Amino acid sequence: MDMVIQYVWLLHHKASIAPDSPENLDGSTFMIGVGVVPASNMKEAIEKFDAYLANQKMEIMELWKCEQWNPKNFTDNSLESRQINGAAEKALDSEKIHYTCGISSEALDCEEN
């Protein structure tokens, strides 16, 4: 019997990124973003996300927050809320991990200057 995924977890993190990672578009050394992970519990979500990152040649450096997605918590019209809600709905439908709100170390440098 297949396990039914009922929850989506939001993993707010910083992850190192290898030069040859498919996610590395600008020569960055790390990414900050939100992993949107369909899983039945937080432990499973973290394990799935670690495997996803390893596949992308990335690795968790810091995990700031891991929360269960609830659309009621993302009702403002900000870009971040819209991106999280969209990715969470896709994750529920596809049962696949989605990555959203990502910003690379190179893009952060540009914002600070």
CSV table of N, CA and C in Angstrom, one decimal:
chain,number,residue,atom,x,y,z
A,1,MET,N,0.8,-1.2,0.0
A,1,MET,CA,0.0,0.0,0.0
A,1,MET,C,0.9,1.2,0.0
A,2,ASP,N,0.6,2.2,-0.9
A,2,ASP,CA,1.4,3.4,-1.0
A,2,ASP,C,1.0,4.3,0.2
A,3,MET,N,2.0,5.0,0.8
A,3,MET,CA,1.7,5.9,1.8
A,3,MET,C,1.2,7.2,1.2
A,4,VAL,N,0.2,7.7,1.8
A,4,VAL,CA,-0.4,9.0,1.2
A,4,VAL,C,0.3,10.1,1.9
A,5,ILE,N,0.8,11.0,1.1
A,5,ILE,CA,1.5,12.2,1.6
A,5,ILE,C,0.4,13.2,1.9
A,6,GLN,N,0.4,13.7,3.1
A,6,GLN,CA,-0.7,14.6,3.5
A,6,GLN,C,-0.1,16.0,3.9
A,7,TYR,N,1.2,16.1,4.1
A,7,TYR,CA,1.8,17.3,4.5
A,7,TYR,C,2.9,17.8,3.6
A,8,VAL,N,3.1,19.1,3.6
A,8,VAL,CA,4.2,19.6,2.9
A,8,VAL,C,5.0,20.4,4.0
A,9,TRP,N,6.3,20.2,4.0
A,9,TRP,CA,7.2,20.9,4.9
A,9,TRP,C,8.0,21.9,4.2
A,10,LEU,N,8.2,23.0,4.9
A,10,LEU,CA,9.0,24.1,4.3
A,10,LEU,C,10.4,24.2,5.1
A,11,LEU,N,11.4,23.9,4.4
A,11,LEU,CA,12.8,23.9,5.0
A,11,LEU,C,13.5,25.2,4.6
A,12,HIS,N,13.6,26.1,5.5
A,12,HIS,CA,14.3,27.4,5.2
A,12,HIS,C,15.7,27.2,5.5
A,13,HIS,N,16.6,27.3,4.6
A,13,HIS,CA,18.0,26.9,4.7
A,13,HIS,C,19.0,27.7,3.9
A,14,LYS,N,20.3,27.4,4.3
A,14,LYS,CA,21.4,27.8,3.5
A,14,LYS,C,22.1,26.5,3.1
A,15,ALA,N,22.5,26.3,1.8
A,15,ALA,CA,23.1,25.1,1.4
A,15,ALA,C,24.3,25.5,0.5
A,16,SER,N,25.4,24.7,0.7
A,16,SER,CA,26.6,24.9,-0.2
A,16,SER,C,26.2,24.3,-1.5
A,17,ILE,N,26.9,24.9,-2.5
A,17,ILE,CA,26.6,24.4,-3.9
A,17,ILE,C,27.9,24.2,-4.7
A,18,ALA,N,28.0,23.1,-5.3
A,18,ALA,CA,29.2,22.7,-6.0
A,18,ALA,C,29.3,23.5,-7.3
A,19,PRO,N,30.5,23.8,-7.8
A,19,PRO,CA,30.6,24.5,-9.1
A,19,PRO,C,29.9,23.8,-10.3
A,20,ASP,N,29.8,22.4,-10.2
A,20,ASP,CA,29.1,21.7,-11.3
A,20,ASP,C,27.7,21.2,-11.0
A,21,SER,N,27.1,21.9,-9.9
A,21,SER,CA,25.7,21.6,-9.6
A,21,SER,C,24.8,22.1,-10.7
A,22,PRO,N,23.7,21.4,-11.1
A,22,PRO,CA,22.8,21.9,-12.1
A,22,PRO,C,22.1,23.1,-11.6
A,23,GLU,N,22.1,23.4,-10.3
A,23,GLU,CA,21.4,24.6,-9.7
A,23,GLU,C,22.4,25.8,-9.8
A,24,ASN,N,23.6,25.6,-10.0
A,24,ASN,CA,24.6,26.7,-10.0
A,24,ASN,C,24.7,27.4,-11.3
A,25,LEU,N,24.0,28.5,-11.4
A,25,LEU,CA,23.9,29.2,-12.7
A,25,LEU,C,24.9,30.4,-12.8
A,26,ASP,N,25.5,30.7,-11.7
A,26,ASP,CA,26.3,32.0,-11.7
A,26,ASP,C,27.7,31.8,-10.9
A,27,GLY,N,28.1,30.6,-10.6
A,27,GLY,CA,29.4,30.5,-10.0
A,27,GLY,C,29.3,30.7,-8.5
A,28,SER,N,28.1,30.6,-7.9
A,28,SER,CA,28.0,30.8,-6.4
A,28,SER,C,28.6,29.7,-5.6
A,29,THR,N,28.8,30.0,-4.3
A,29,THR,CA,29.3,29.0,-3.4
A,29,THR,C,28.2,28.4,-2.5
A,30,PHE,N,27.1,29.2,-2.4
A,30,PHE,CA,25.9,28.7,-1.6
A,30,PHE,C,24.6,29.3,-2.1
A,31,MET,N,23.5,28.7,-1.7
A,31,MET,CA,22.2,29.2,-2.0
A,31,MET,C,21.4,29.3,-0.7
A,32,ILE,N,20.5,30.3,-0.7
A,32,ILE,CA,19.6,30.4,0.4
A,32,ILE,C,18.2,30.2,-0.2
A,33,GLY,N,17.4,29.4,0.4
A,33,GLY,CA,16.1,29.2,-0.2
A,33,GLY,C,15.1,28.4,0.7
A,34,VAL,N,14.1,27.9,0.1
A,34,VAL,CA,13.1,27.1,0.8
A,34,VAL,C,12.9,25.8,0.1
A,35,GLY,N,13.2,24.7,0.7
A,35,GLY,CA,12.8,23.4,0.2
A,35,GLY,C,11.4,23.1,0.5
A,36,VAL,N,10.6,22.7,-0.5
A,36,VAL,CA,9.2,22.4,-0.3
A,36,VAL,C,9.0,20.9,-0.5
A,37,VAL,N,8.9,20.2,0.7
A,37,VAL,CA,9.0,18.8,0.7
A,37,VAL,C,7.8,18.1,1.1
A,38,PRO,N,7.2,17.2,0.2
A,38,PRO,CA,6.0,16.4,0.7
A,38,PRO,C,6.5,15.3,1.5
A,39,ALA,N,6.0,15.1,2.7
A,39,ALA,CA,6.4,14.0,3.6
A,39,ALA,C,5.4,13.9,4.7
A,40,SER,N,5.4,12.7,5.3
A,40,SER,CA,4.4,12.5,6.4
A,40,SER,C,4.8,13.1,7.7
A,41,ASN,N,6.1,13.3,7.9
A,41,ASN,CA,6.6,14.0,9.2
A,41,ASN,C,7.9,14.7,8.9
A,42,MET,N,8.3,15.5,9.9
A,42,MET,CA,9.5,16.4,9.7
A,42,MET,C,10.8,15.6,9.5
A,43,LYS,N,11.0,14.5,10.2
A,43,LYS,CA,12.2,13.7,10.1
A,43,LYS,C,12.3,13.2,8.6
A,44,GLU,N,11.2,12.7,8.1
A,44,GLU,CA,11.2,12.2,6.7
A,44,GLU,C,11.5,13.4,5.7
A,45,ALA,N,10.9,14.5,6.0
A,45,ALA,CA,11.1,15.7,5.1
A,45,ALA,C,12.6,16.1,5.1
A,46,ILE,N,13.2,16.1,6.2
A,46,ILE,CA,14.7,16.5,6.3
A,46,ILE,C,15.5,15.4,5.6
A,47,GLU,N,15.2,14.1,5.8
A,47,GLU,CA,15.9,13.1,5.1
A,47,GLU,C,15.8,13.2,3.6
A,48,LYS,N,14.5,13.4,3.1
A,48,LYS,CA,14.3,13.5,1.7
A,48,LYS,C,15.0,14.7,1.1
A,49,PHE,N,15.0,15.8,1.8
A,49,PHE,CA,15.6,17.0,1.4
A,49,PHE,C,17.1,16.9,1.3
A,50,ASP,N,17.7,16.2,2.3
A,50,ASP,CA,19.2,15.9,2.2
A,50,ASP,C,19.5,15.1,1.0
A,51,ALA,N,18.7,14.1,0.7
A,51,ALA,CA,19.0,13.3,-0.5
A,51,ALA,C,18.8,14.1,-1.8
A,52,TYR,N,17.7,15.0,-1.8
A,52,TYR,CA,17.5,15.9,-3.0
A,52,TYR,C,18.7,16.8,-3.2
A,53,LEU,N,19.2,17.4,-2.1
A,53,LEU,CA,20.3,18.3,-2.2
A,53,LEU,C,21.6,17.6,-2.7
A,54,ALA,N,21.8,16.4,-2.2
A,54,ALA,CA,23.0,15.6,-2.6
A,54,ALA,C,22.9,15.3,-4.1
A,55,ASN,N,21.7,15.0,-4.6
A,55,ASN,CA,21.5,14.8,-6.0
A,55,ASN,C,21.8,16.0,-6.8
A,56,GLN,N,21.6,17.2,-6.2
A,56,GLN,CA,21.9,18.5,-6.9
A,56,GLN,C,23.3,19.0,-6.7
A,57,LYS,N,24.2,18.2,-6.0
A,57,LYS,CA,25.5,18.5,-5.6
A,57,LYS,C,25.5,19.7,-4.7
A,58,MET,N,24.6,19.6,-3.7
A,58,MET,CA,24.4,20.7,-2.7
A,58,MET,C,24.4,20.0,-1.3
A,59,GLU,N,24.7,20.8,-0.3
A,59,GLU,CA,24.6,20.2,1.1
A,59,GLU,C,24.2,21.3,2.1
A,60,ILE,N,23.4,20.9,3.0
A,60,ILE,CA,22.8,21.8,4.1
A,60,ILE,C,24.0,22.4,4.9
A,61,MET,N,24.0,23.7,5.0
A,61,MET,CA,25.0,24.4,5.9
A,61,MET,C,24.3,24.8,7.1
A,62,GLU,N,23.1,25.4,7.0
A,62,GLU,CA,22.3,25.9,8.1
A,62,GLU,C,20.8,25.6,7.8
A,63,LEU,N,20.1,25.2,8.8
A,63,LEU,CA,18.6,25.0,8.7
A,63,LEU,C,18.0,25.9,9.7
A,64,TRP,N,17.4,27.0,9.3
A,64,TRP,CA,16.8,28.0,10.2
A,64,TRP,C,15.5,27.6,10.7
A,65,LYS,N,14.7,27.0,9.8
A,65,LYS,CA,13.3,26.7,10.2
A,65,LYS,C,12.8,25.6,9.4
A,66,CYS,N,12.0,24.7,10.1
A,66,CYS,CA,11.3,23.6,9.4
A,66,CYS,C,9.9,23.7,9.9
A,67,GLU,N,9.0,24.0,9.0
A,67,GLU,CA,7.6,24.2,9.4
A,67,GLU,C,6.7,23.5,8.4
A,68,GLN,N,5.6,23.0,9.0
A,68,GLN,CA,4.5,22.4,8.2
A,68,GLN,C,3.8,23.5,7.4
A,69,TRP,N,3.7,23.3,6.1
A,69,TRP,CA,3.0,24.4,5.3
A,69,TRP,C,1.5,24.4,5.6
A,70,ASN,N,1.0,25.6,5.8
A,70,ASN,CA,-0.4,25.8,6.0
A,70,ASN,C,-0.7,27.1,5.2
A,71,PRO,N,-1.6,26.9,4.2
A,71,PRO,CA,-1.9,28.1,3.3
A,71,PRO,C,-2.4,29.3,4.1
A,72,LYS,N,-3.0,29.1,5.3
A,72,LYS,CA,-3.5,30.2,6.1
A,72,LYS,C,-2.4,31.1,6.6
A,73,ASN,N,-1.1,30.5,6.6
A,73,ASN,CA,0.0,31.3,7.1
A,73,ASN,C,0.7,32.1,6.0
A,74,PHE,N,0.2,32.0,4.7
A,74,PHE,CA,0.8,32.7,3.6
A,74,PHE,C,-0.3,33.3,2.8
A,75,THR,N,-1.1,34.2,3.4
A,75,THR,CA,-2.2,34.9,2.7
A,75,THR,C,-1.8,36.3,2.2
A,76,ASP,N,-0.7,36.8,2.7
A,76,ASP,CA,-0.3,38.1,2.2
A,76,ASP,C,0.0,38.0,0.7
A,77,ASN,N,0.1,39.1,0.0
A,77,ASN,CA,0.3,39.1,-1.4
A,77,ASN,C,1.8,39.2,-1.8
A,78,SER,N,2.7,38.9,-0.9
A,78,SER,CA,4.1,39.0,-1.2
A,78,SER,C,4.6,38.0,-2.2
A,79,LEU,N,5.6,38.2,-2.9
A,79,LEU,CA,6.2,37.3,-3.8
A,79,LEU,C,6.6,36.0,-3.1
A,80,GLU,N,7.2,36.1,-1.9
A,80,GLU,CA,7.6,34.9,-1.2
A,80,GLU,C,6.4,34.0,-0.9
A,81,SER,N,5.3,34.6,-0.4
A,81,SER,CA,4.1,33.8,-0.1
A,81,SER,C,3.5,33.2,-1.3
A,82,ARG,N,3.4,33.9,-2.4
A,82,ARG,CA,2.9,33.3,-3.7
A,82,ARG,C,3.8,32.2,-4.1
A,83,GLN,N,5.1,32.4,-4.1
A,83,GLN,CA,6.0,31.3,-4.5
A,83,GLN,C,5.9,30.1,-3.6
A,84,ILE,N,5.8,30.3,-2.3
A,84,ILE,CA,5.7,29.1,-1.4
A,84,ILE,C,4.4,28.4,-1.6
A,85,ASN,N,3.3,29.1,-1.7
A,85,ASN,CA,2.0,28.5,-2.0
A,85,ASN,C,2.0,27.7,-3.3
A,86,GLY,N,2.5,28.3,-4.3
A,86,GLY,CA,2.6,27.6,-5.6
A,86,GLY,C,3.4,26.3,-5.6
A,87,ALA,N,4.6,26.4,-4.9
A,87,ALA,CA,5.4,25.3,-4.9
A,87,ALA,C,4.8,24.2,-4.0
A,88,ALA,N,4.2,24.6,-2.9
A,88,ALA,CA,3.5,23.6,-2.0
A,88,ALA,C,2.4,22.9,-2.7
A,89,GLU,N,1.6,23.6,-3.5
A,89,GLU,CA,0.5,22.9,-4.2
A,89,GLU,C,1.1,22.0,-5.2
A,90,LYS,N,2.2,22.4,-5.9
A,90,LYS,CA,2.8,21.5,-6.9
A,90,LYS,C,3.4,20.2,-6.2
A,91,ALA,N,4.0,20.5,-5.0
A,91,ALA,CA,4.6,19.4,-4.3
A,91,ALA,C,3.5,18.3,-3.8
A,92,LEU,N,2.4,18.8,-3.4
A,92,LEU,CA,1.3,17.9,-3.0
A,92,LEU,C,0.8,17.1,-4.2
A,93,ASP,N,0.6,17.8,-5.3
A,93,ASP,CA,0.1,17.2,-6.5
A,93,ASP,C,1.1,16.1,-7.1
A,94,SER,N,2.4,16.5,-7.1
A,94,SER,CA,3.4,15.7,-7.8
A,94,SER,C,4.1,14.7,-6.8
A,95,GLU,N,3.9,15.0,-5.5
A,95,GLU,CA,4.7,14.3,-4.5
A,95,GLU,C,6.2,14.4,-4.8
A,96,LYS,N,6.6,15.5,-5.4
A,96,LYS,CA,8.0,15.7,-5.6
A,96,LYS,C,8.5,17.0,-4.9
A,97,ILE,N,9.8,17.1,-4.6
A,97,ILE,CA,10.3,18.2,-3.9
A,97,ILE,C,10.4,19.4,-4.9
A,98,HIS,N,10.1,20.6,-4.4
A,98,HIS,CA,10.2,21.8,-5.2
A,98,HIS,C,11.1,22.8,-4.4
A,99,TYR,N,11.9,23.6,-5.1
A,99,TYR,CA,12.8,24.5,-4.5
A,99,TYR,C,12.3,25.9,-4.9
A,100,THR,N,12.1,26.8,-3.9
A,100,THR,CA,11.6,28.1,-4.2
A,100,THR,C,12.3,29.2,-3.3
A,101,CYS,N,12.0,30.4,-3.7
A,101,CYS,CA,12.6,31.6,-3.0
A,101,CYS,C,14.1,31.5,-2.9
A,102,GLY,N,14.7,30.9,-3.9
A,102,GLY,CA,16.2,30.7,-3.9
A,102,GLY,C,16.9,31.9,-4.3
A,103,ILE,N,18.0,32.2,-3.6
A,103,ILE,CA,18.9,33.3,-4.0
A,103,ILE,C,20.3,32.8,-3.8
A,104,SER,N,21.2,33.1,-4.8
A,104,SER,CA,22.5,32.6,-4.8
A,104,SER,C,23.5,33.6,-4.1
A,105,SER,N,24.6,33.1,-3.7
A,105,SER,CA,25.6,34.0,-3.0
A,105,SER,C,26.0,35.1,-3.9
A,106,GLU,N,26.1,34.8,-5.2
A,106,GLU,CA,26.5,35.9,-6.2
A,106,GLU,C,25.4,36.9,-6.3
A,107,ALA,N,24.1,36.5,-6.3
A,107,ALA,CA,23.0,37.5,-6.3
A,107,ALA,C,22.9,38.3,-5.0
A,108,LEU,N,23.2,37.7,-3.9
A,108,LEU,CA,23.3,38.4,-2.6
A,108,LEU,C,24.3,39.5,-2.7
A,109,ASP,N,25.5,39.1,-3.2
A,109,ASP,CA,26.6,40.1,-3.3
A,109,ASP,C,26.1,41.3,-4.2
A,110,CYS,N,25.4,41.1,-5.2
A,110,CYS,CA,24.9,42.2,-6.1
A,110,CYS,C,23.9,43.0,-5.3
A,111,GLU,N,23.1,42.4,-4.5
A,111,GLU,CA,22.1,43.2,-3.7
A,111,GLU,C,22.7,44.1,-2.7
A,112,GLU,N,23.9,43.6,-2.1
A,112,GLU,CA,24.5,44.4,-1.0
A,112,GLU,C,25.3,45.5,-1.6
A,113,ASN,N,25.8,45.4,-2.8
A,113,ASN,CA,26.6,46.5,-3.4
A,113,ASN,C,25.8,47.6,-4.0
